[in-house]
XYZ file of N, CA, C and O in Angstrom:
776
model
N -99.297 -22.269 37.673
C -99.863 -23.537 38.041
C -98.771 -24.584 37.996
O -98.880 -25.592 37.319
N -97.693 -24.345 38.691
C -96.530 -25.228 38.690
C -96.840 -26.497 39.480
O -97.317 -26.428 40.607
N -96.563 -27.676 38.913
C -96.794 -28.970 39.562
C -98.259 -29.138 39.977
O -98.557 -29.765 40.997
N -99.158 -28.534 39.229
C -100.603 -28.647 39.490
C -100.978 -28.165 40.880
O -101.837 -28.751 41.545
N -100.340 -27.122 41.331
C -100.717 -26.494 42.601
C -101.031 -25.038 42.363
O -100.519 -24.403 41.431
N -101.848 -24.488 43.205
C -102.206 -23.084 43.114
C -101.015 -22.247 43.576
O -100.449 -22.526 44.644
N -100.631 -21.206 42.833
C -99.488 -20.391 43.245
C -99.772 -19.525 44.475
O -98.852 -19.071 45.134
N -101.067 -19.332 44.828
C -101.387 -18.498 45.985
C -101.617 -19.344 47.235
O -100.940 -19.162 48.248
N -102.538 -20.281 47.153
C -102.881 -21.052 48.354
C -102.094 -22.344 48.477
O -102.049 -22.949 49.540
N -101.502 -22.805 47.399
C -100.661 -23.986 47.440
C -101.411 -25.305 47.429
O -100.797 -26.365 47.554
N -102.718 -25.259 47.268
C -103.500 -26.512 47.258
C -103.364 -27.189 45.892
O -103.208 -26.548 44.866
N -103.435 -28.521 45.926
C -103.294 -29.327 44.718
C -104.543 -29.179 43.857
O -105.665 -29.232 44.333
N -104.289 -28.993 42.547
C -105.363 -28.849 41.565
C -105.234 -30.006 40.590
O -104.129 -30.379 40.174
N -106.344 -30.558 40.202
C -106.349 -31.675 39.262
C -105.698 -31.257 37.938
O -105.916 -30.137 37.460
N -104.893 -32.150 37.343
C -104.293 -31.808 36.054
C -105.332 -31.612 34.942
O -105.033 -31.021 33.910
N -106.555 -32.056 35.180
C -107.617 -31.921 34.189
C -108.477 -30.681 34.447
O -109.422 -30.425 33.723
N -108.150 -29.901 35.478
C -108.885 -28.678 35.792
C -108.507 -27.621 34.753
O -107.351 -27.267 34.625
N -109.488 -27.141 34.005
C -109.206 -26.243 32.888
C -109.722 -24.811 33.093
O -109.584 -23.991 32.205
N -110.261 -24.516 34.236
C -110.814 -23.185 34.445
C -109.678 -22.221 34.782
O -108.590 -22.600 35.169
N -110.008 -20.961 34.674
C -109.018 -19.890 34.832
C -108.707 -19.594 36.294
O -107.590 -19.204 36.626
N -109.646 -19.786 37.176
C -109.465 -19.428 38.592
C -109.328 -20.681 39.449
O -109.892 -21.735 39.155
N -108.588 -20.541 40.544
C -108.390 -21.630 41.508
C -109.736 -21.998 42.124
O -110.478 -21.096 42.558
N -110.043 -23.299 42.228
C -111.338 -23.682 42.828
C -111.378 -23.446 44.341
O -112.459 -23.450 44.936
N -110.214 -23.193 44.959
C -110.169 -23.022 46.412
C -110.135 -21.552 46.848
O -110.864 -21.154 47.755
N -109.264 -20.767 46.211
C -109.127 -19.359 46.650
C -109.565 -18.365 45.583
O -109.485 -17.162 45.781
N -109.972 -18.847 44.430
C -110.509 -18.058 43.331
C -109.492 -17.091 42.698
O -109.866 -16.146 42.014
N -108.190 -17.298 42.926
C -107.189 -16.436 42.285
C -107.080 -16.812 40.811
O -107.261 -17.981 40.437
N -106.810 -15.838 39.969
C -106.610 -16.098 38.552
C -105.268 -16.810 38.405
O -104.204 -16.227 38.691
N -105.313 -18.035 37.953
C -104.089 -18.863 37.870
C -103.125 -18.367 36.797
O -101.910 -18.507 36.943
N -103.664 -17.784 35.741
C -102.817 -17.339 34.643
C -102.082 -16.031 34.956
O -100.909 -15.866 34.613
N -102.748 -15.108 35.647
C -102.170 -13.785 35.845
C -101.633 -13.534 37.253
O -101.207 -12.435 37.566
N -101.658 -14.552 38.118
C -101.167 -14.368 39.484
C -99.674 -14.028 39.458
O -98.883 -14.702 38.789
N -99.277 -12.971 40.129
C -97.881 -12.489 40.185
C -97.300 -12.133 38.810
O -96.093 -12.208 38.601
N -98.149 -11.772 37.886
C -97.707 -11.445 36.521
C -96.697 -10.302 36.521
O -95.680 -10.370 35.834
N -96.954 -9.271 37.314
C -96.061 -8.116 37.332
C -94.682 -8.497 37.856
O -93.656 -8.109 37.294
N -94.651 -9.275 38.923
C -93.359 -9.730 39.466
C -92.616 -10.632 38.481
O -91.397 -10.529 38.328
N -93.369 -11.495 37.810
C -92.744 -12.383 36.806
C -92.172 -11.583 35.645
O -91.094 -11.890 35.126
N -92.911 -10.533 35.229
C -92.408 -9.687 34.135
C -91.159 -8.925 34.547
O -90.213 -8.805 33.768
N -91.128 -8.440 35.789
C -89.929 -7.752 36.278
C -88.750 -8.713 36.326
O -87.629 -8.340 35.943
N -88.981 -9.929 36.788
C -87.919 -10.917 36.840
C -87.417 -11.253 35.428
O -86.208 -11.340 35.196
N -88.344 -11.405 34.481
C -87.951 -11.678 33.097
C -87.144 -10.511 32.510
O -86.174 -10.707 31.789
N -87.571 -9.291 32.842
C -86.856 -8.098 32.333
C -85.439 -8.047 32.906
O -84.489 -7.723 32.194
N -85.277 -8.367 34.194
C -83.947 -8.395 34.803
C -83.061 -9.455 34.157
O -81.885 -9.212 33.873
N -83.629 -10.625 33.927
C -82.851 -11.698 33.275
C -82.452 -11.315 31.861
O -81.328 -11.580 31.424
N -83.381 -10.694 31.140
C -83.070 -10.257 29.760
C -81.977 -9.196 29.771
O -81.069 -9.215 28.927
N -82.022 -8.276 30.738
C -80.998 -7.234 30.814
C -79.623 -7.833 31.127
O -78.615 -7.398 30.589
N -79.594 -8.848 32.001
C -78.330 -9.530 32.309
C -77.736 -10.163 31.036
O -76.539 -10.097 30.810
N -78.596 -10.763 30.228
C -78.130 -11.388 28.986
C -77.614 -10.336 28.013
O -76.574 -10.526 27.370
N -78.322 -9.232 27.898
C -77.881 -8.145 27.017
C -76.554 -7.585 27.502
O -75.636 -7.338 26.697
N -76.420 -7.403 28.812
C -75.157 -6.889 29.369
C -73.996 -7.849 29.093
O -72.888 -7.415 28.786
N -74.258 -9.165 29.195
C -73.211 -10.151 28.923
C -72.776 -10.100 27.469
O -71.580 -10.159 27.155
N -73.737 -9.965 26.546
C -73.405 -9.866 25.123
C -72.627 -8.583 24.846
O -71.624 -8.589 24.130
N -73.060 -7.471 25.448
C -72.350 -6.197 25.259
C -70.932 -6.265 25.802
O -70.008 -5.733 25.191
N -70.757 -6.914 26.949
C -69.423 -7.075 27.520
C -68.535 -7.882 26.578
O -67.387 -7.521 26.319
N -69.074 -8.972 26.031
C -68.327 -9.807 25.094
C -67.943 -9.007 23.845
O -66.793 -9.054 23.390
N -68.893 -8.243 23.302
C -68.608 -7.438 22.115
C -67.571 -6.347 22.406
O -66.719 -6.042 21.562
N -67.621 -5.772 23.597
C -66.617 -4.766 23.975
C -65.233 -5.376 24.098
O -64.239 -4.738 23.732
N -65.149 -6.603 24.609
C -63.855 -7.288 24.682
C -63.308 -7.513 23.276
O -62.132 -7.252 22.998
N -64.168 -7.979 22.359
C -63.734 -8.202 20.982
C -63.267 -6.902 20.340
O -62.218 -6.851 19.688
N -64.043 -5.827 20.536
C -63.687 -4.537 19.944
C -62.381 -4.021 20.546
O -61.486 -3.589 19.816
N -62.256 -4.075 21.872
C -61.036 -3.601 22.538
C -59.817 -4.424 22.167
O -58.698 -3.936 22.228
N -60.038 -5.678 21.762
C -58.922 -6.555 21.428
C -58.504 -6.477 19.963
O -57.395 -6.877 19.622
N -59.400 -5.977 19.102
C -59.113 -6.085 17.667
C -59.150 -4.779 16.885
O -58.287 -4.557 16.030
N -60.131 -3.930 17.112
C -60.312 -2.785 16.219
C -60.442 -1.453 16.936
O -60.850 -0.456 16.335
N -60.106 -1.409 18.209
C -60.275 -0.166 18.974
C -59.271 0.910 18.606
O -59.456 2.069 18.956
N -58.190 0.548 17.913
C -57.204 1.549 17.494
C -56.535 1.067 16.203
O -56.582 -0.114 15.879
N -55.897 1.963 15.475
C -55.215 1.574 14.236
C -54.120 0.517 14.464
O -53.918 -0.361 13.612
N -53.444 0.580 15.600
C -52.391 -0.398 15.878
C -52.979 -1.803 15.987
O -52.402 -2.768 15.482
N -54.134 -1.915 16.619
C -54.780 -3.224 16.737
C -55.243 -3.753 15.373
O -55.152 -4.949 15.113
N -55.690 -2.851 14.520
C -56.108 -3.261 13.175
C -54.905 -3.747 12.382
O -54.975 -4.757 11.664
N -53.771 -3.060 12.503
C -52.553 -3.488 11.811
C -52.153 -4.869 12.293
O -51.796 -5.758 11.504
N -52.226 -5.102 13.606
C -51.887 -6.420 14.147
C -52.822 -7.480 13.598
O -52.396 -8.572 13.215
N -54.105 -7.163 13.519
C -55.090 -8.122 13.006
C -54.781 -8.491 11.549
O -54.829 -9.658 11.173
N -54.440 -7.506 10.735
C -54.092 -7.768 9.329
C -52.797 -8.591 9.264
O -52.674 -9.516 8.450
N -51.854 -8.279 10.141
C -50.582 -8.996 10.154
C -50.772 -10.489 10.390
O -50.026 -11.315 9.859
N -51.787 -10.870 11.164
C -52.041 -12.276 11.440
C -52.346 -13.092 10.187
O -52.110 -14.291 10.143
N -52.865 -12.448 9.159
C -53.240 -13.178 7.943
C -52.129 -13.210 6.893
O -52.221 -13.921 5.914
N -51.065 -12.455 7.114
C -49.992 -12.386 6.113
C -49.165 -13.659 5.972
O -48.611 -13.886 4.883
N -49.047 -14.536 6.994
C -48.311 -15.780 6.741
C -48.918 -16.626 5.631
O -48.205 -17.346 4.926
N -50.228 -16.524 5.446
C -50.868 -17.279 4.372
C -50.368 -16.782 3.012
O -50.138 -17.576 2.089
N -50.195 -15.476 2.879
C -49.656 -14.932 1.625
C -48.184 -15.309 1.460
O -47.739 -15.603 0.358
N -47.447 -15.323 2.566
C -46.018 -15.649 2.503
C -45.801 -17.095 2.059
O -44.769 -17.424 1.458
N -46.784 -17.971 2.301
C -46.637 -19.365 1.877
C -46.708 -19.512 0.358
O -46.386 -20.566 -0.171
N -47.121 -18.468 -0.337
C -47.136 -18.506 -1.803
C -45.730 -18.241 -2.368
O -45.477 -18.498 -3.527
N -44.837 -17.737 -1.533
C -43.416 -17.598 -1.907
C -42.745 -18.942 -1.681
O -43.255 -19.782 -0.947
N -41.571 -19.164 -2.274
C -40.884 -20.439 -2.027
C -40.560 -20.601 -0.545
O -39.834 -19.793 0.035
N -41.126 -21.655 0.059
C -40.907 -21.887 1.490
C -39.677 -22.772 1.708
O -38.845 -22.478 2.558
N -39.593 -23.854 0.977
C -38.484 -24.809 1.107
C -38.019 -25.132 -0.296
O -38.723 -25.787 -1.054
N -36.819 -24.623 -0.648
C -36.348 -24.772 -2.024
C -37.284 -23.997 -2.920
O -37.558 -22.814 -2.709
N -37.839 -24.673 -3.915
C -38.802 -24.008 -4.797
C -40.240 -24.434 -4.475
O -41.158 -24.171 -5.237
N -40.435 -25.094 -3.335
C -41.756 -25.564 -2.937
C -42.491 -24.452 -2.208
O -41.979 -23.846 -1.272
N -43.703 -24.176 -2.683
C -44.584 -23.230 -2.001
C -45.991 -23.807 -1.992
O -46.238 -24.889 -2.538
N -46.913 -23.117 -1.377
C -48.267 -23.616 -1.244
C -48.938 -23.849 -2.595
O -49.575 -24.867 -2.821
N -48.714 -22.920 -3.513
C -49.339 -23.036 -4.834
C -48.783 -24.228 -5.595
O -49.539 -24.992 -6.206
N -47.469 -24.437 -5.536
C -46.871 -25.574 -6.260
C -47.319 -26.904 -5.668
O -47.537 -27.862 -6.392
N -47.507 -26.947 -4.350
C -47.993 -28.198 -3.732
C -49.419 -28.478 -4.159
O -49.754 -29.587 -4.563
N -50.261 -27.469 -4.092
C -51.673 -27.660 -4.456
C -51.816 -28.048 -5.926
O -52.502 -29.021 -6.244
N -51.159 -27.310 -6.811
C -51.279 -27.655 -8.243
C -50.641 -29.004 -8.534
O -51.155 -29.760 -9.357
N -49.533 -29.318 -7.859
C -48.911 -30.626 -8.061
C -49.794 -31.768 -7.601
O -49.869 -32.816 -8.254
N -50.488 -31.592 -6.484
C -51.384 -32.637 -6.009
C -52.620 -32.759 -6.887
O -53.098 -33.864 -7.155
N -53.138 -31.635 -7.375
C -54.316 -31.670 -8.256
C -53.967 -32.343 -9.580
O -54.727 -33.163 -10.095
N -52.811 -32.000 -10.146
C -52.388 -32.554 -11.437
C -51.720 -33.917 -11.317
O -51.305 -34.483 -12.326
N -51.588 -34.398 -10.092
C -50.892 -35.677 -9.828
C -49.476 -35.669 -10.366
O -48.949 -36.720 -10.748
N -48.837 -34.531 -10.408
C -47.471 -34.446 -10.902
C -46.463 -34.476 -9.775
O -45.254 -34.421 -10.018
N -46.938 -34.590 -8.549
C -46.029 -34.634 -7.411
C -46.495 -35.740 -6.463
O -47.690 -35.946 -6.271
N -45.552 -36.468 -5.920
C -45.845 -37.493 -4.929
C -45.989 -36.836 -3.563
O -45.172 -35.986 -3.197
N -46.988 -37.230 -2.822
C -47.223 -36.611 -1.524
C -46.052 -36.841 -0.578
O -45.740 -35.998 0.243
N -45.359 -37.970 -0.722
C -44.221 -38.253 0.159
C -43.087 -37.249 -0.040
O -42.372 -36.929 0.897
N -42.953 -36.750 -1.260
C -41.846 -35.836 -1.548
C -42.087 -34.444 -0.970
O -41.145 -33.675 -0.787
N -43.337 -34.112 -0.687
C -43.650 -32.790 -0.137
C -44.329 -32.905 1.230
O -44.914 -31.925 1.706
N -44.231 -34.052 1.857
C -44.937 -34.277 3.115
C -44.488 -33.312 4.208
O -45.313 -32.670 4.856
N -43.190 -33.180 4.446
C -42.702 -32.297 5.509
C -43.030 -30.817 5.228
O -43.511 -30.125 6.130
N -42.798 -30.324 3.998
C -43.238 -28.935 3.741
C -44.739 -28.754 3.905
O -45.199 -27.727 4.413
N -45.505 -29.783 3.512
C -46.959 -29.712 3.660
C -47.346 -29.684 5.136
O -48.221 -28.888 5.534
N -46.692 -30.481 5.973
C -46.937 -30.451 7.404
C -46.584 -29.086 7.969
O -47.325 -28.508 8.766
N -45.442 -28.561 7.562
C -45.011 -27.246 8.047
C -46.033 -26.176 7.673
O -46.409 -25.355 8.510
N -46.497 -26.183 6.433
C -47.469 -25.176 6.004
C -48.809 -25.389 6.687
O -49.507 -24.413 7.024
N -49.185 -26.645 6.917
C -50.418 -26.926 7.652
C -50.351 -26.375 9.072
O -51.320 -25.804 9.580
N -49.182 -26.545 9.708
C -49.017 -26.001 11.060
C -49.019 -24.481 11.055
O -49.475 -23.864 12.017
N -48.493 -23.878 9.988
C -48.562 -22.409 9.877
C -50.029 -21.985 9.919
O -50.387 -21.047 10.643
N -50.868 -22.687 9.173
C -52.293 -22.323 9.134
C -52.952 -22.556 10.490
O -53.600 -21.673 11.052
N -52.762 -23.754 11.060
C -53.425 -24.106 12.312
C -52.947 -23.214 13.466
O -53.768 -22.673 14.220
N -51.637 -23.072 13.596
C -51.114 -22.261 14.702
C -51.419 -20.780 14.496
O -51.626 -20.053 15.481
N -51.448 -20.319 13.252
C -51.840 -18.926 12.996
C -53.294 -18.690 13.399
O -53.632 -17.642 13.944
N -54.148 -19.674 13.139
C -55.547 -19.557 13.565
C -55.647 -19.494 15.083
O -56.442 -18.739 15.642
N -54.813 -20.286 15.777
C -54.810 -20.255 17.234
C -54.393 -18.871 17.735
O -54.974 -18.337 18.694
N -53.410 -18.277 17.075
C -52.957 -16.935 17.464
C -54.071 -15.915 17.194
O -54.321 -15.031 18.024
N -54.753 -16.042 16.070
C -55.839 -15.121 15.736
C -56.966 -15.236 16.764
O -57.441 -14.229 17.311
N -57.383 -16.457 17.082
C -58.459 -16.653 18.050
C -58.053 -16.123 19.420
O -58.827 -15.456 20.108
N -56.811 -16.415 19.812
C -56.322 -15.918 21.104
C -56.335 -14.398 21.146
O -56.700 -13.787 22.158
N -55.974 -13.771 20.045
C -55.901 -12.308 20.014
C -57.265 -11.645 20.120
O -57.364 -10.483 20.487
N -58.316 -12.377 19.793
C -59.668 -11.819 19.907
C -60.017 -11.487 21.357
O -60.922 -10.711 21.624
N -59.277 -12.110 22.280
C -59.550 -11.922 23.705
C -58.355 -11.295 24.414
O -58.097 -11.547 25.584
N -57.634 -10.437 23.702
C -56.469 -9.758 24.273
C -56.822 -8.863 25.441
O -56.006 -8.639 26.321
N -58.028 -8.344 25.462
C -58.429 -7.408 26.510
C -58.880 -8.101 27.789
O -59.271 -7.447 28.726
N -58.824 -9.425 27.819
C -59.194 -10.150 29.030
C -58.006 -10.208 29.986
O -56.895 -9.802 29.645
N -58.244 -10.755 31.171
C -57.249 -10.738 32.241
C -55.905 -11.326 31.799
O -54.860 -10.722 32.004
N -55.892 -12.518 31.217
C -54.636 -13.178 30.822
C -54.417 -13.123 29.305
O -53.688 -13.951 28.760
N -55.049 -12.161 28.641
C -54.972 -12.074 27.177
C -53.556 -11.921 26.650
O -53.161 -12.625 25.721
N -52.776 -11.023 27.241
C -51.411 -10.797 26.764
C -50.564 -12.061 26.914
O -49.863 -12.461 25.994
N -50.632 -12.685 28.088
C -49.857 -13.899 28.333
C -50.244 -15.002 27.356
O -49.377 -15.667 26.764
N -51.525 -15.168 27.140
C -52.009 -16.185 26.188
C -51.511 -15.889 24.769
O -51.036 -16.784 24.059
N -51.590 -14.623 24.372
C -51.107 -14.226 23.040
C -49.627 -14.563 22.882
O -49.201 -15.087 21.851
N -48.846 -14.210 23.890
C -47.404 -14.448 23.822
C -47.097 -15.939 23.775
O -46.237 -16.377 22.992
N -47.795 -16.736 24.571
C -47.552 -18.187 24.569
C -47.845 -18.779 23.196
O -47.017 -19.502 22.640
N -49.010 -18.456 22.625
C -49.356 -18.986 21.307
C -48.374 -18.522 20.241
O -47.949 -19.297 19.386
N -48.004 -17.254 20.268
C -47.099 -16.730 19.237
C -45.695 -17.322 19.370
O -45.063 -17.644 18.354
N -45.194 -17.456 20.589
C -43.870 -18.029 20.785
C -43.850 -19.505 20.372
O -42.936 -19.950 19.690
N -44.893 -20.260 20.753
C -44.983 -21.668 20.328
C -45.029 -21.741 18.823
O -44.324 -22.558 18.204
N -45.824 -20.905 18.204
C -45.933 -20.864 16.746
C -44.573 -20.616 16.104
O -44.162 -21.305 15.179
N -43.844 -19.633 16.616
C -42.540 -19.279 16.065
C -41.533 -20.402 16.261
O -40.797 -20.764 15.341
N -41.489 -20.981 17.466
C -40.518 -22.046 17.752
C -40.790 -23.284 16.898
O -39.867 -23.862 16.326
N -42.058 -23.676 16.797
C -42.409 -24.843 15.981
C -42.000 -24.601 14.524
O -41.431 -25.477 13.871
N -42.271 -23.399 14.040
C -41.923 -23.069 12.657
C -40.408 -23.116 12.445
O -39.939 -23.655 11.439
N -39.658 -22.570 13.397
C -38.191 -22.582 13.278
C -37.655 -24.009 13.334
O -36.763 -24.366 12.535
N -38.161 -24.838 14.230
C -37.697 -26.218 14.355
C -37.978 -26.988 13.063
O -37.112 -27.709 12.563
N -39.184 -26.815 12.532
C -39.500 -27.494 11.273
C -38.608 -27.000 10.129
O -38.203 -27.780 9.271
N -38.286 -25.715 10.137
C -37.381 -25.178 9.128
C -36.004 -25.821 9.211
O -35.412 -26.173 8.189
N -35.513 -26.005 10.421
C -34.209 -26.644 10.604
C -34.270 -28.104 10.176
O -33.359 -28.619 9.522
N -35.348 -28.794 10.513
C -35.500 -30.212 10.148
C -35.591 -30.368 8.635
O -34.937 -31.228 8.046
N -36.399 -29.552 7.999
C -36.609 -29.687 6.559
C -35.418 -29.141 5.794
O -34.960 -29.723 4.813
N -34.881 -28.005 6.218
C -33.741 -27.375 5.553
C -34.132 -26.703 4.246
O -35.289 -26.694 3.860
N -33.166 -26.137 3.568
C -33.361 -25.484 2.276
C -34.482 -24.445 2.335
O -35.359 -24.408 1.488
N -34.416 -23.588 3.387
C -35.453 -22.575 3.558
C -35.376 -21.536 2.446
O -34.304 -21.062 2.115
N -36.552 -21.214 1.919
C -36.633 -20.215 0.857
C -37.075 -18.859 1.389
O -37.246 -18.663 2.601
N -37.317 -17.946 0.479
C -37.699 -16.584 0.847
C -38.976 -16.555 1.660
O -39.108 -15.784 2.626
N -39.945 -17.402 1.318
C -41.222 -17.455 2.042
C -41.037 -17.842 3.498
O -41.731 -17.327 4.372
N -40.086 -18.744 3.755
C -39.819 -19.162 5.132
C -39.295 -17.990 5.946
O -39.755 -17.748 7.054
N -38.337 -17.254 5.373
C -37.770 -16.108 6.086
C -38.787 -14.995 6.271
O -38.829 -14.354 7.336
N -39.617 -14.765 5.269
C -40.664 -13.744 5.382
C -41.645 -14.123 6.491
O -42.035 -13.299 7.326
N -42.029 -15.411 6.539
C -42.946 -15.897 7.584
C -42.317 -15.743 8.958
O -42.985 -15.316 9.914
N -41.036 -16.055 9.074
C -40.357 -15.900 10.358
C -40.356 -14.438 10.807
O -40.622 -14.136 11.975
N -40.082 -13.535 9.887
C -40.099 -12.111 10.208
C -41.509 -11.688 10.650
O -41.679 -10.913 11.601
N -42.540 -12.217 9.978
C -43.930 -11.902 10.341
C -44.204 -12.387 11.760
O -44.803 -11.672 12.563
N -43.758 -13.598 12.096
C -43.998 -14.128 13.440
C -43.297 -13.289 14.508
O -43.869 -13.037 15.571
N -42.091 -12.841 14.217
C -41.386 -11.976 15.170
C -42.108 -10.632 15.285
O -42.261 -10.084 16.387
N -42.582 -10.123 14.158
C -43.346 -8.859 14.178
C -44.632 -9.023 14.976
O -45.054 -8.088 15.681
N -45.274 -10.203 14.915
C -46.484 -10.444 15.704
C -46.188 -10.342 17.192
O -46.964 -9.752 17.953
N -45.058 -10.918 17.613
C -44.669 -10.861 19.031
C -44.460 -9.401 19.449
O -44.934 -8.969 20.509
N -43.766 -8.638 18.611
C -43.551 -7.222 18.910
C -44.895 -6.475 18.948
O -45.126 -5.648 19.842
N -45.787 -6.806 18.037
C -47.098 -6.139 17.996
C -47.929 -6.472 19.239
O -48.670 -5.627 19.732
N -47.784 -7.686 19.756
C -48.495 -8.028 21.004
C -48.049 -7.099 22.134
O -48.878 -6.627 22.925
N -46.739 -6.826 22.191
C -46.197 -5.952 23.241
C -46.729 -4.529 23.063
O -47.168 -3.887 24.028
N -46.712 -4.038 21.825
C -47.215 -2.686 21.549
C -48.717 -2.605 21.845
O -49.187 -1.667 22.465
N -49.443 -3.626 21.391
C -50.898 -3.620 21.559
C -51.312 -3.757 23.022
O -52.372 -3.285 23.413
N -50.470 -4.391 23.821
C -50.785 -4.509 25.253
C -50.934 -3.131 25.874
O -51.859 -2.871 26.654
N -50.039 -2.226 25.503
C -50.111 -0.860 26.037
C -51.384 -0.157 25.564
O -52.051 0.531 26.341
N -51.695 -0.335 24.283
C -52.893 0.297 23.717
C -54.144 -0.260 24.391
O -55.063 0.483 24.762
N -54.205 -1.571 24.561
C -55.385 -2.193 25.180
C -55.513 -1.749 26.632
O -56.619 -1.439 27.071
N -54.406 -1.693 27.348
C -54.470 -1.241 28.746
C -54.976 0.203 28.854
O -55.708 0.526 29.790
N -54.612 1.061 27.911
C -55.127 2.433 27.910
C -56.618 2.470 27.629
O -57.356 3.246 28.223
N -57.083 1.594 26.678
C -58.494 1.565 26.322
C -59.350 1.008 27.437
O -60.478 1.412 27.624
N -58.818 0.040 28.176
C -59.573 -0.624 29.243
C -59.649 0.263 30.480
O -60.638 0.294 31.174
N -58.575 1.007 30.777
C -58.546 1.839 31.977
C -59.459 3.007 31.914
O -60.120 3.450 31.210
């Protein structure tokens, strides 16, 4: 009873008409074309299920479809652990956090290392999110762009701040390993997709 018209004869029905059948052609207003409507609903529901399954397959093919992909996924989280090592001089993530909590360190004195570590977190998250869609058409290119930007920004900040510690070098090695893993995983993903 769309727009107060009969779905069969098309005649206008009063909005206050409450009976089950059309007053003009006597068709049941509630059940008219019910089978066709149910088929249409079933087709739409199947399209939605197929879209969700396709999305889940992309995620699986991009992240956990093989041991190499799982290693790459774990590697993405290791820069966070590397920040617990001395990044710049004796400054690391733990010393910054405890220093700020205890008010024993001025934020100005650790501002650049804090910015650098913040960018490690933000850009690493961008790389992780990008990698979730590695099996898509431009997935490899997107992964490489994010990883290279991440590595270059990290290296530039290291040069600006100076006094790089063990954590900085470990993080740099991890970023280079991520780029290599993207290349290796591209082959694995292409085999899984084909």
